[in-house]
Short mmCIF file of C-alpha atoms in Angstrom, two decimals:
data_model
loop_
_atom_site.label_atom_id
_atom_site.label_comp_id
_atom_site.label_asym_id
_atom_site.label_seq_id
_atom_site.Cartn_x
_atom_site.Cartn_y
_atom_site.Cartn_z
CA UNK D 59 22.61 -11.73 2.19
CA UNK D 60 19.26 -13.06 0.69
CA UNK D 61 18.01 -13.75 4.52
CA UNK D 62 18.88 -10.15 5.54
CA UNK D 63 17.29 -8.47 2.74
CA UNK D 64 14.18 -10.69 3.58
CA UNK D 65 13.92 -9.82 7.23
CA UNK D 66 14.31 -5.96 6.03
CA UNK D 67 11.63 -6.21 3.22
CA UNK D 68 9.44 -7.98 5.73
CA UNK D 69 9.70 -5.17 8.49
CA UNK D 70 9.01 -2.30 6.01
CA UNK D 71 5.64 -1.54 5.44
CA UNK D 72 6.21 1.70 3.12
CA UNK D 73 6.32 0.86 -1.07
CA UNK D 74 7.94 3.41 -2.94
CA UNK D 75 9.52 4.09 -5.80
CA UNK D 76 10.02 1.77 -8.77
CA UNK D 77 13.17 -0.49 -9.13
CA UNK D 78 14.83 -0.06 -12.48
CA UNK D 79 14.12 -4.09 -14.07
CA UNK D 80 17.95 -3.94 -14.29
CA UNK D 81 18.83 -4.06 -11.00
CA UNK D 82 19.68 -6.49 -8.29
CA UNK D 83 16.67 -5.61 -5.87
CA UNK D 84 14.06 -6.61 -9.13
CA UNK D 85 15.16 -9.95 -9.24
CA UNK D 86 15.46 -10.40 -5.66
CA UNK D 87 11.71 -9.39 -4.91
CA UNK D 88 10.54 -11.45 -7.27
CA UNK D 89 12.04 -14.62 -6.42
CA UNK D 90 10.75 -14.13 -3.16
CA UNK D 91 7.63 -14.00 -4.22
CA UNK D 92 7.76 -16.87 -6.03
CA UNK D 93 9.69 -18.51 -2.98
CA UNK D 94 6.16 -17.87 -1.29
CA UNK D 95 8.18 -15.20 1.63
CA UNK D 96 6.96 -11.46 2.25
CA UNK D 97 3.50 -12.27 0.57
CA UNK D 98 2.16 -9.82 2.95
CA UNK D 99 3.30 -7.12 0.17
CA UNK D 100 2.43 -9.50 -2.71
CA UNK D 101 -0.13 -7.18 -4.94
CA UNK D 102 -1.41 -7.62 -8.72
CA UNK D 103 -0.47 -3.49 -8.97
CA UNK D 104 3.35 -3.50 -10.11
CA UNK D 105 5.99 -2.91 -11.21
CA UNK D 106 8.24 -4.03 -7.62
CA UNK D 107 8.73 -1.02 -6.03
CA UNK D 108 11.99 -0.18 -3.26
CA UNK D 109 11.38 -0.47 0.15
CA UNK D 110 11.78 2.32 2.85
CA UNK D 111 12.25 2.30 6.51
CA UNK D 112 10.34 4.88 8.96
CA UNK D 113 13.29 6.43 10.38
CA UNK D 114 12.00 10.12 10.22
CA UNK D 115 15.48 12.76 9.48
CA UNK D 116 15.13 16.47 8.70
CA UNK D 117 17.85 15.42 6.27
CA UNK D 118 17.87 15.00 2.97
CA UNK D 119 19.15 11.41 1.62
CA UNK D 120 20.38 10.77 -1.52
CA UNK D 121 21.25 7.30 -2.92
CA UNK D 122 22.70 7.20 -6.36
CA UNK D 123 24.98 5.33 -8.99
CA UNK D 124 26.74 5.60 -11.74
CA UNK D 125 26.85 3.13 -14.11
CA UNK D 126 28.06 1.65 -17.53
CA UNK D 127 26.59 -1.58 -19.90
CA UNK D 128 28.78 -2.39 -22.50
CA UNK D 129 28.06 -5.72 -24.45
CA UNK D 130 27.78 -7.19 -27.78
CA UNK D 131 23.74 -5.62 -28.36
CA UNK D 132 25.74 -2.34 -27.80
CA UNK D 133 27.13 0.28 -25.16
CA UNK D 134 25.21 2.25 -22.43
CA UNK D 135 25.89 5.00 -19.53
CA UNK D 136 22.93 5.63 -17.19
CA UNK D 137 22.38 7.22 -13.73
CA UNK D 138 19.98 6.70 -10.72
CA UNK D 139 19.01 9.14 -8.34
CA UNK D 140 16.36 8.41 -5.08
CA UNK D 141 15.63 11.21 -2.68
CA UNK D 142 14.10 10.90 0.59
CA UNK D 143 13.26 13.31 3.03
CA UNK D 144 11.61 12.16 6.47
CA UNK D 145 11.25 8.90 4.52
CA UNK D 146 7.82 10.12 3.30
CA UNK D 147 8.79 12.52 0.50
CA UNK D 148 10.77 11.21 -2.48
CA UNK D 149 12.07 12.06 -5.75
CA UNK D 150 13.70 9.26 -8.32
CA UNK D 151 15.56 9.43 -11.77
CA UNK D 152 17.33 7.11 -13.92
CA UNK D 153 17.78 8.65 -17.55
CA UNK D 154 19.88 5.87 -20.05
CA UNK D 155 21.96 7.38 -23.20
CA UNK D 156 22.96 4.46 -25.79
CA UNK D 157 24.55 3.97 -28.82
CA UNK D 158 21.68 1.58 -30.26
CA UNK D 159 18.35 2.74 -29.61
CA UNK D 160 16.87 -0.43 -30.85
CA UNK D 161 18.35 -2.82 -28.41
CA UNK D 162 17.81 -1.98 -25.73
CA UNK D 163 14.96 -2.94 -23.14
CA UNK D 164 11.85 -0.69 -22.85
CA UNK D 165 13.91 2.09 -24.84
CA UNK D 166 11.91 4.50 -27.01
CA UNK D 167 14.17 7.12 -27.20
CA UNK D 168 14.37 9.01 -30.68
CA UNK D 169 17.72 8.10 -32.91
CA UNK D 170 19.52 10.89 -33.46
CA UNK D 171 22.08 11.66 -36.36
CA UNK D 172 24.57 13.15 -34.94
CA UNK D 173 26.16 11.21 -32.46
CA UNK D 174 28.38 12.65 -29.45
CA UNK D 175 30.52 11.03 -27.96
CA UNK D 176 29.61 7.67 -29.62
CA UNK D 177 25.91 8.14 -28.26
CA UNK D 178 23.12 9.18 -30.31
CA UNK D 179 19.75 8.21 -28.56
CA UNK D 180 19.30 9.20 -24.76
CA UNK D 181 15.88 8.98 -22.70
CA UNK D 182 14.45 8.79 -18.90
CA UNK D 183 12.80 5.53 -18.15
CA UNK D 184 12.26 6.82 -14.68
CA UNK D 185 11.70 10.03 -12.99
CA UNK D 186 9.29 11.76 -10.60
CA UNK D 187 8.04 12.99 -6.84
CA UNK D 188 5.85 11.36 -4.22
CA UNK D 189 4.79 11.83 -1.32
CA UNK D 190 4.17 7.94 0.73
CA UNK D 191 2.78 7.12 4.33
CA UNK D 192 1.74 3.69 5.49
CA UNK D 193 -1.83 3.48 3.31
CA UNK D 194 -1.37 6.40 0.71
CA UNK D 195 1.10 6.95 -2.11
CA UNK D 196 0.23 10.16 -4.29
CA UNK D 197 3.15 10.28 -7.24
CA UNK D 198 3.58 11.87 -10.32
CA UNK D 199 6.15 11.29 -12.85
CA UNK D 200 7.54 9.17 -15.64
CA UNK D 201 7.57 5.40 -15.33
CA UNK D 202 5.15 2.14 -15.91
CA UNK D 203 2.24 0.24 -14.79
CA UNK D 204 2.15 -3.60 -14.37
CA UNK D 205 -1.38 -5.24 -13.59
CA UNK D 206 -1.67 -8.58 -12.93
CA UNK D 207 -0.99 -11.45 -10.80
CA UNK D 208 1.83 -13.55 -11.08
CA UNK D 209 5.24 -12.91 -12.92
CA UNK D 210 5.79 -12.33 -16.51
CA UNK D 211 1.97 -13.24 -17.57
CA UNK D 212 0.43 -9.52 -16.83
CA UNK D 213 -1.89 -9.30 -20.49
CA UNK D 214 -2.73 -5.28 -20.48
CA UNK D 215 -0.03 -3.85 -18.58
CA UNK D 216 3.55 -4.68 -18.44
CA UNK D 217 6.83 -3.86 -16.51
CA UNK D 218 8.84 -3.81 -20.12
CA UNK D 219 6.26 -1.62 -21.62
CA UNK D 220 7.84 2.16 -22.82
CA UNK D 221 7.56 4.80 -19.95
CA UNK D 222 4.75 6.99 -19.92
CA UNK D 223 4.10 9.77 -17.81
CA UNK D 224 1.15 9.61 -15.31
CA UNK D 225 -0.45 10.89 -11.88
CA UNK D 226 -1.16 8.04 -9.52
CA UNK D 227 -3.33 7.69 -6.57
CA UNK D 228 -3.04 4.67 -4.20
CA UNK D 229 -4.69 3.75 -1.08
CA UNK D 230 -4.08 0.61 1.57
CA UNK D 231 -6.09 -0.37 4.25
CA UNK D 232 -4.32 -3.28 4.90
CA UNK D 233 -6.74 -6.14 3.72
CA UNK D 234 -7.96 -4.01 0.78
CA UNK D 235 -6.20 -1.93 -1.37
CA UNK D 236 -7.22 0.46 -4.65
CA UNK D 237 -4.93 2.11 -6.78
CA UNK D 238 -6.26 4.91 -9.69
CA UNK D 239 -3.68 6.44 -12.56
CA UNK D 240 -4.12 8.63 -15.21
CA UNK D 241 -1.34 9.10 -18.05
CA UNK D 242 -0.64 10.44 -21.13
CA UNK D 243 0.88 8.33 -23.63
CA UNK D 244 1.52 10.20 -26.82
CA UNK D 245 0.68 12.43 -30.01
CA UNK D 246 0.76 11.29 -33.47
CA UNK D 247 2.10 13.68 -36.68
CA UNK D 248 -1.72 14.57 -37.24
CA UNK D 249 -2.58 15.95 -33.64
CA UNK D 250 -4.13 13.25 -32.46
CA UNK D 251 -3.70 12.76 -29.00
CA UNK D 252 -3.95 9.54 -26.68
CA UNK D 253 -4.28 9.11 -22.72
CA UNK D 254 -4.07 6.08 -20.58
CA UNK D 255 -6.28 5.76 -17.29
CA UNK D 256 -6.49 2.78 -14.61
CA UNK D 257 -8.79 1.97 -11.59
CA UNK D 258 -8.92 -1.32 -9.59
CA UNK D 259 -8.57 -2.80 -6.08
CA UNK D 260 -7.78 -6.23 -4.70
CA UNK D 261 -8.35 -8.45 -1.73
CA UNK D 262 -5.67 -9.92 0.30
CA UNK D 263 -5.39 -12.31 3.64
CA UNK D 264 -1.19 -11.11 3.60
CA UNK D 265 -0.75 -14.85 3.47
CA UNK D 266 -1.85 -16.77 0.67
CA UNK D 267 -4.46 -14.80 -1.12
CA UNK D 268 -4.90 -12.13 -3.14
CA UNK D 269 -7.69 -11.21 -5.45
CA UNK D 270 -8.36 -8.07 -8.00
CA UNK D 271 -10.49 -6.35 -10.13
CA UNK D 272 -9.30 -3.70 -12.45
CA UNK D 273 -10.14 -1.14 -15.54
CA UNK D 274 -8.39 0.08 -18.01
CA UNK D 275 -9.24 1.90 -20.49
CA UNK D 276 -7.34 4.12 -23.70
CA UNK D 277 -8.79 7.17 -25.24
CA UNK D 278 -7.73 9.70 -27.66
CA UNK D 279 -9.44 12.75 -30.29
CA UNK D 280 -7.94 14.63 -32.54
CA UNK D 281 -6.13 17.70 -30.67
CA UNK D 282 -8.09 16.02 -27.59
CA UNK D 283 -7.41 17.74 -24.25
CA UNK D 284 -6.46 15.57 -21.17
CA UNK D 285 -10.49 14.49 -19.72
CA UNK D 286 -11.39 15.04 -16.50
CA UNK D 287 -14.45 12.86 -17.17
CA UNK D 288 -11.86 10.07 -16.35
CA UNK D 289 -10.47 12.02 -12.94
CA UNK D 290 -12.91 10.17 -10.79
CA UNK D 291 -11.30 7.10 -9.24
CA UNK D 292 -14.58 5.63 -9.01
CA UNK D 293 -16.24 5.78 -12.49
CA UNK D 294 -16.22 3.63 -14.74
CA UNK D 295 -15.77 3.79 -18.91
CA UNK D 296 -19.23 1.98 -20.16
CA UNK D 297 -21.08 4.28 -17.64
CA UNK D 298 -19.05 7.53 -18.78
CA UNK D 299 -19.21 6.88 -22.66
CA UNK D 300 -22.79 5.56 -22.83
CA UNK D 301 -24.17 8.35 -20.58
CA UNK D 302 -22.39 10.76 -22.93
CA UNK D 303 -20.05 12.29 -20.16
CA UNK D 304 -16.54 12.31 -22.45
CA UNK D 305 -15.05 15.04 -23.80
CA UNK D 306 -15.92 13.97 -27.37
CA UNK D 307 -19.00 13.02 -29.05
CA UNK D 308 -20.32 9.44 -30.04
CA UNK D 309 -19.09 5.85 -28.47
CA UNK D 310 -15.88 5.35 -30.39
CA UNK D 311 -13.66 7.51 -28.52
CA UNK D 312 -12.10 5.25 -25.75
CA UNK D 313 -11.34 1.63 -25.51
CA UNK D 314 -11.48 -0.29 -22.02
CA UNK D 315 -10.70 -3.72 -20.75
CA UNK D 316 -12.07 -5.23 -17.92
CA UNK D 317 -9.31 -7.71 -15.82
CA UNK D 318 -10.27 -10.78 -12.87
CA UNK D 319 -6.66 -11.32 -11.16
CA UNK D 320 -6.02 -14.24 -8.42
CA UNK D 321 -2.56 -14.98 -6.81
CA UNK D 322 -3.03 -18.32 -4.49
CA UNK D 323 0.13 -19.91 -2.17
CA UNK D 324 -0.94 -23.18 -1.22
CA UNK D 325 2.15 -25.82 0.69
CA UNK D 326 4.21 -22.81 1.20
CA UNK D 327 6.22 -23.36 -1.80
CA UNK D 328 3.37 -24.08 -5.09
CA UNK D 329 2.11 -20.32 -6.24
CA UNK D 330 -0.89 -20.33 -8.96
CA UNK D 331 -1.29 -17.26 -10.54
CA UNK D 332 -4.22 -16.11 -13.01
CA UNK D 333 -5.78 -13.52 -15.23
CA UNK D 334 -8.96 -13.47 -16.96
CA UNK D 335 -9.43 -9.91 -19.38
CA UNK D 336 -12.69 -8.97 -21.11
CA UNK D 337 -12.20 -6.47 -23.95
CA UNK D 338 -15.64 -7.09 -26.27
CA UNK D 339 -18.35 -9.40 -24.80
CA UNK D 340 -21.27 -10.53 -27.27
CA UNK D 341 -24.35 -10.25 -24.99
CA UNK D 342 -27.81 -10.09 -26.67
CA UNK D 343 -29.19 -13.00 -29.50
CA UNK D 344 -28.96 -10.46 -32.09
CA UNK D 345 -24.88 -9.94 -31.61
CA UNK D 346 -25.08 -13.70 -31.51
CA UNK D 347 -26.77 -14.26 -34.67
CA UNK D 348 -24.60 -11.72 -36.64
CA UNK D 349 -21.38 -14.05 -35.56
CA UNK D 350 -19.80 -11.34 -33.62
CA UNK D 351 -17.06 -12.63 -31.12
CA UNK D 352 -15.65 -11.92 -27.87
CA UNK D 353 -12.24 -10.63 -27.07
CA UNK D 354 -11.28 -12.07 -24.20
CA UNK D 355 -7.61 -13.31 -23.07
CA UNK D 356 -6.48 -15.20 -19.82
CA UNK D 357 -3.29 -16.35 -18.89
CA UNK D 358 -1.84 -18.72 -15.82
CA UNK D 359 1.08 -19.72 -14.13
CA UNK D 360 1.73 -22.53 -11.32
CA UNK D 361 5.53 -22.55 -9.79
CA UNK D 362 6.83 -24.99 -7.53
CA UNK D 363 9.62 -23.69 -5.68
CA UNK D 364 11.09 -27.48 -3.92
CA UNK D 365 14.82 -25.85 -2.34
CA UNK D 366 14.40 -22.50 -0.60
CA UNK D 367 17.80 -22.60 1.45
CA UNK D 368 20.65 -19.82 2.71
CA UNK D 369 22.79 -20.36 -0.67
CA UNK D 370 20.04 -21.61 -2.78
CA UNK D 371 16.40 -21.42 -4.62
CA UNK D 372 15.37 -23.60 -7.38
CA UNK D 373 12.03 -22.58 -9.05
CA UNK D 374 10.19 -24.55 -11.63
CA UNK D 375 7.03 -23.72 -13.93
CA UNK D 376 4.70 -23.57 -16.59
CA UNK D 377 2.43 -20.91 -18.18
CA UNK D 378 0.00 -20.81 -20.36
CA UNK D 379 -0.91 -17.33 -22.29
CA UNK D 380 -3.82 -16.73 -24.70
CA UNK D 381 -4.81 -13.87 -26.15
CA UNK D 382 -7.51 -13.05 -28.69
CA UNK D 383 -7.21 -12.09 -32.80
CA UNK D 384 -9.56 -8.91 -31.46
CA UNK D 385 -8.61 -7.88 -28.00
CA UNK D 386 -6.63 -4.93 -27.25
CA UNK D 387 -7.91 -3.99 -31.10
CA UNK D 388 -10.14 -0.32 -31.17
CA UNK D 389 -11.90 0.58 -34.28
CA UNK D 390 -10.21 3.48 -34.41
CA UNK D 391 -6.24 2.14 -34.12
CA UNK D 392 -5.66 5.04 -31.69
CA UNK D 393 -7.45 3.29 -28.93
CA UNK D 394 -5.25 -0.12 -29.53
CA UNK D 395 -3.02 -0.95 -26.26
CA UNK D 396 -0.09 0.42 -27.80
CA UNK D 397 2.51 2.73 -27.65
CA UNK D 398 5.47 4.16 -29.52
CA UNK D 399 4.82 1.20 -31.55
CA UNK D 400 4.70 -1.33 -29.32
CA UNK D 401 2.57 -3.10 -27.01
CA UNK D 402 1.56 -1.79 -23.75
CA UNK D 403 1.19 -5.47 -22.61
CA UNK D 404 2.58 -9.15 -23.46
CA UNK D 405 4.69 -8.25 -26.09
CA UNK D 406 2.93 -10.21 -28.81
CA UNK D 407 0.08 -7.82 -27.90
CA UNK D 408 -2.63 -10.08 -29.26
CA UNK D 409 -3.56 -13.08 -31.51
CA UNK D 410 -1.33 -15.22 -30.06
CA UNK D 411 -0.75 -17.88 -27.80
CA UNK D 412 2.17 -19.41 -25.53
CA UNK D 413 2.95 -22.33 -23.96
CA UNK D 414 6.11 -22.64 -21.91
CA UNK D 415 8.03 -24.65 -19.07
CA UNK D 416 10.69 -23.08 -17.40
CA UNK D 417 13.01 -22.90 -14.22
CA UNK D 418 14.40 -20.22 -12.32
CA UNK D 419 17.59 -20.15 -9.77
CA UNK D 420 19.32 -18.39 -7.33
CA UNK D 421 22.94 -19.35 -6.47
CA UNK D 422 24.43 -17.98 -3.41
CA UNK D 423 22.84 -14.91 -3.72
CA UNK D 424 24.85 -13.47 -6.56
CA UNK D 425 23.97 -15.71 -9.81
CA UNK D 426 20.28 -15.62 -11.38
CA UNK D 427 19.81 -17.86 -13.99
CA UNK D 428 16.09 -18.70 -16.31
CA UNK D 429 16.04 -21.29 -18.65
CA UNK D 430 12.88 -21.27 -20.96
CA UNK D 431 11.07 -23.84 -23.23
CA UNK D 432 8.01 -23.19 -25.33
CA UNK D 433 5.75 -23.18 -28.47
CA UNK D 434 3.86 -19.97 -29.48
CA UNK D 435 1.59 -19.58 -32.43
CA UNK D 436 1.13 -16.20 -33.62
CA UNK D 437 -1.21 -14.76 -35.94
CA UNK D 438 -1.46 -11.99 -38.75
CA UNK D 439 -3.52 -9.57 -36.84
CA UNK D 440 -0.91 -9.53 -33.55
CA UNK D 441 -0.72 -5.88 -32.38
CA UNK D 442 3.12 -6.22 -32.71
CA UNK D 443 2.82 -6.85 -36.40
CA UNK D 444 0.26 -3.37 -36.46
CA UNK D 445 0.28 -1.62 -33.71
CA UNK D 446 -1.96 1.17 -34.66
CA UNK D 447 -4.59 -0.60 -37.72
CA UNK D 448 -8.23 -0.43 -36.21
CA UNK D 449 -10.11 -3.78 -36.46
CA UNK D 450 -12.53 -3.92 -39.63
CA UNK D 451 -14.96 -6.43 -38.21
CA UNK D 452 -15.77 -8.29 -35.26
CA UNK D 453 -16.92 -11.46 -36.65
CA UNK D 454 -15.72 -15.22 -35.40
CA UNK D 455 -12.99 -16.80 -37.09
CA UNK D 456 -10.26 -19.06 -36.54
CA UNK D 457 -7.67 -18.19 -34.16
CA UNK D 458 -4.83 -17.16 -34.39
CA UNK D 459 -5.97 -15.45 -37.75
CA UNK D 460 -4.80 -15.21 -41.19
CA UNK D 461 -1.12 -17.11 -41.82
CA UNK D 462 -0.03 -18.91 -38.47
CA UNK D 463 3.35 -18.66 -37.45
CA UNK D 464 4.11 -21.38 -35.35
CA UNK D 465 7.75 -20.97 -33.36
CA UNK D 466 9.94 -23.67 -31.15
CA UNK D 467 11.73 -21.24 -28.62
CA UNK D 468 14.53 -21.86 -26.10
CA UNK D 469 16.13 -19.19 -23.98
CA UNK D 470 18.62 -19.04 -21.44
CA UNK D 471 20.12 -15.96 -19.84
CA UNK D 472 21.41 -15.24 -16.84
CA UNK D 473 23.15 -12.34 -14.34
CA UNK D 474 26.09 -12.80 -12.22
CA UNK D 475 26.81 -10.48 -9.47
CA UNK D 476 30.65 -10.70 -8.90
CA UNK D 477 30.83 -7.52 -6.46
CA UNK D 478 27.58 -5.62 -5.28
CA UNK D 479 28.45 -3.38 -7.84
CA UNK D 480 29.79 -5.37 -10.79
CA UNK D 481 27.57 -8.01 -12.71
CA UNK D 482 28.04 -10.08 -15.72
CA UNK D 483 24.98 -11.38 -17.88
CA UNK D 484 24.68 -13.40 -20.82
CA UNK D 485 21.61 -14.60 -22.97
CA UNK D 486 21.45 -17.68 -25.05
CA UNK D 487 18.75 -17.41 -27.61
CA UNK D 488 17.16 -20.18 -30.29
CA UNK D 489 14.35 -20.58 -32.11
CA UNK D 490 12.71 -21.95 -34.93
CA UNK D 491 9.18 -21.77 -36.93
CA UNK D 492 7.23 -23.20 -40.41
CA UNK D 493 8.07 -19.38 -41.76
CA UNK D 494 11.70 -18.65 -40.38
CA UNK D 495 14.49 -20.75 -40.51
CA UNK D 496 15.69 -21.71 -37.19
CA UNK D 497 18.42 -18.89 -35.50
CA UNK D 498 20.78 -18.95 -32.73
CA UNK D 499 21.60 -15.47 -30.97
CA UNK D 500 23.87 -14.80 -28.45
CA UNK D 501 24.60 -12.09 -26.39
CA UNK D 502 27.13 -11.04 -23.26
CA UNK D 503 27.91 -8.50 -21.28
CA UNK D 504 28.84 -6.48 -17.82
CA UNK D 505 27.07 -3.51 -15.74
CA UNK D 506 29.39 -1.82 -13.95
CA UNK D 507 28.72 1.07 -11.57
CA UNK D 508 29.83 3.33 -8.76
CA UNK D 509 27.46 4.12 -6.02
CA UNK D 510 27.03 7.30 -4.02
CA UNK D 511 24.81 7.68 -1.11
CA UNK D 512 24.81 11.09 1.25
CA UNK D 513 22.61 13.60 3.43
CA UNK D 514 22.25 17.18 2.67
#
């Protein structure tokens, strides 16, 4: 099975929409990329997206499920929808409705108090229209960016951020590639609004090298109008805000990071992935002199993948994730790389670091398993702890800041696929730290669904 999907990812030059992170195509395309196969659609702009053939049809063609999760974190029903017409026009949805709004991954939606039917919380993760050739993909809709090479280390941008909604340009020309977004993100109870917006491109061979450069930047005003300031795909945010061309007065109104990406294969089977973010950079004698620091953050990754075979792929690695007591941190909290109260990146969102080893497998193309081992030490100012608190200096000091929580972790989880359309998945959860006692969690379930494709 695992060969056949290869050979039909490999032939397929045309990205589209995202895959829901629960599904069976999410893991697969990511274990091949850490298998070191298809790197010819390797990129550091995620999240993985579902492949399409170029078999032009005047028809319409739907493919759709519907499913169930029921486990012990709580019950969920949720739908998926993609629609392709002459394999260049597309529409996607997959709205979730849950009886725990809190555990559930990348869920935002608002509790309700009334509940119906044992549900009381229900929101789209995923929805939208695009229209896709070989080099261009213009969509708009509801959904996530991931930034970032490698898997599971992306600092700014994540694939379990909440969904946002956003307009997205992107262009291939086969060794290069750029991609441009603009979002909004949310309003607080005072009016003040907040926007998202992303340029970068990267540099690939398609064999064993890719290479990026990327901006990102948050802004927001009270009762603060989308600003088309940020609708070119080639300016950037220090030459807007210092020249004065934003829709609101003074330098204090946005917040942009600056990101170095580099995915490397080398043996065929050892890939080394890095990022290197600039948020704050001290840069004269005087900034020097007052003790100001730089917010910076980096994170790598090397995986050794030693059996690649027909019923098997055994992965090891280790990572390494830093991230500074300041970056990701605005002086006005509206700015911070947040949303809906949580990070829009790693989801310590800052003042932290992580060490881990880990190892990931694929059995006979139905069981995924990841076991985890690591040390993090997290500080007070983490963006997690305060998501929206603007920094009140930017002087050195130790990091991580303030009362260090230092934390043992193991975790192992895993998803068997028993039928196509019937999985089981378990997680096995312990840690322990000098503030917490240590805790053991466990959790099990089953996705069940029914698919449903047709043409109209």
């Amino acid at each position: 099975m695992i060969r056949v999907l290869l050979i039909l990812l490999s032939l397929t030059f045309i990205k589209s929409q995202e895959i829901p992170n629960e599904f069976f195509e999410f893991h697969l395309q990511k274990t091949l990329l850490d298998a070191g196969k298809n790197w010819g659609n390797n990129t550091i702009f995620g999240p993985s997206r579902f492949s399409h053939g170029k078999t032009l049809t005047d028809s319409l063609t739907i493919k759709s499920r519907f499913g169930t999760y029921t486990g012990t974190n709580g019950i969920g029903l949720y739908s998926f929808g993609l629609f392709s017409f002459k394999s260049k026009f597309h529409g996607y949805l997959y709205p979730r409705i849950v009886d725990r709004h809190d555990l559930f991954d990348r869920f935002t939606g608002v509790s309700r108090e009334i509940k119906r039917a044992g549900f009381n919380s229900g929101e789209t993760d995923l929805s939208g229209i695009s229209y896709q050739n070989e080099w261009m993909i213009l969509q708009f809709g509801r959904g996530r960016q991931s930034w970032g090479a490698g898997n599971d280390i992306q600092l700014a941008l994540s694939e379990n951020s909440p969904a946002y909604d956003y307009g997205m340009l992107d262009l291939d020309f086969g060794n290069l590639k750029a991609r441009y977004f603009h979002g909004y993100l949310e309003t607080d109870s005072l009016s003040y609004n907040r926007y998202i917006t992303g340029r970068g491109f990267e540099l690939k061979n398609k064999k064993n090298l890719v290479l990026g450069l990327s901006e990102i930047v948050i802004y927001s005003g009270l009762n603060r109008p989308i600003d088309f300031s940020y609708f070119n795909p080639m300016s950037t945010h220090l030459e807007i805000e210092l020249n004065g061309r934003q829709g609101a007065e003074g330098t204090g109104s946005g917040n942009g990071v600056w990101q170095l990406s580099g995915d490397l294969l080398i043996f065929d089977d050892v890939r080394i992935s890095m990022n290197y973010l600039f948020d704050e950079f001290t840069l004269d004698s005087e900034q020097t002199k007052n003790n100001k620091a730089n917010a910076r953050a980096f994170s790598l990754k090397v995986l050794h993948t030693p059996i690649y075979t027909k019923n098997a792929t055994l992965s090891f690695y280790c990572s390494i994730i830093s991230i500074g007591t300041h970056t990701f941190r605005h002086q006005l909290g509206y700015n911070n790389f947040v949303q809906r109260n949580r990070p829009l990146g790693w989801p310590l969102g800052s003042d932290s670091r992580e060490l881990k080893i880990g190892l990931n497998t694929f059995h006979k193309n139905r069981l995924f398993t990841n076991i985890e081992l690591g040390q993090r030490e997290i500080g007070e100012g983490s963006l997690d702890k305060s998501p929206y608190d603007g920094y009140t200096d930017y002087l050195k000091g130790p990091f991580p800041s303030g009362i260090v929580e230092n934390k043992i972790f193991f975790n192992w989880n895993f998803q068997w696929w028993w039928k196509q359309n019937i999985s089981f998945l378990g997680e096995i959860e312990y840690f322990n730290s000098n503030l917490i006692d240590g805790e053991l969690e466990f959790k099990i379930g089953a996705d069940i669904f029914y698919p449903l494709n047709t043409k109209i």
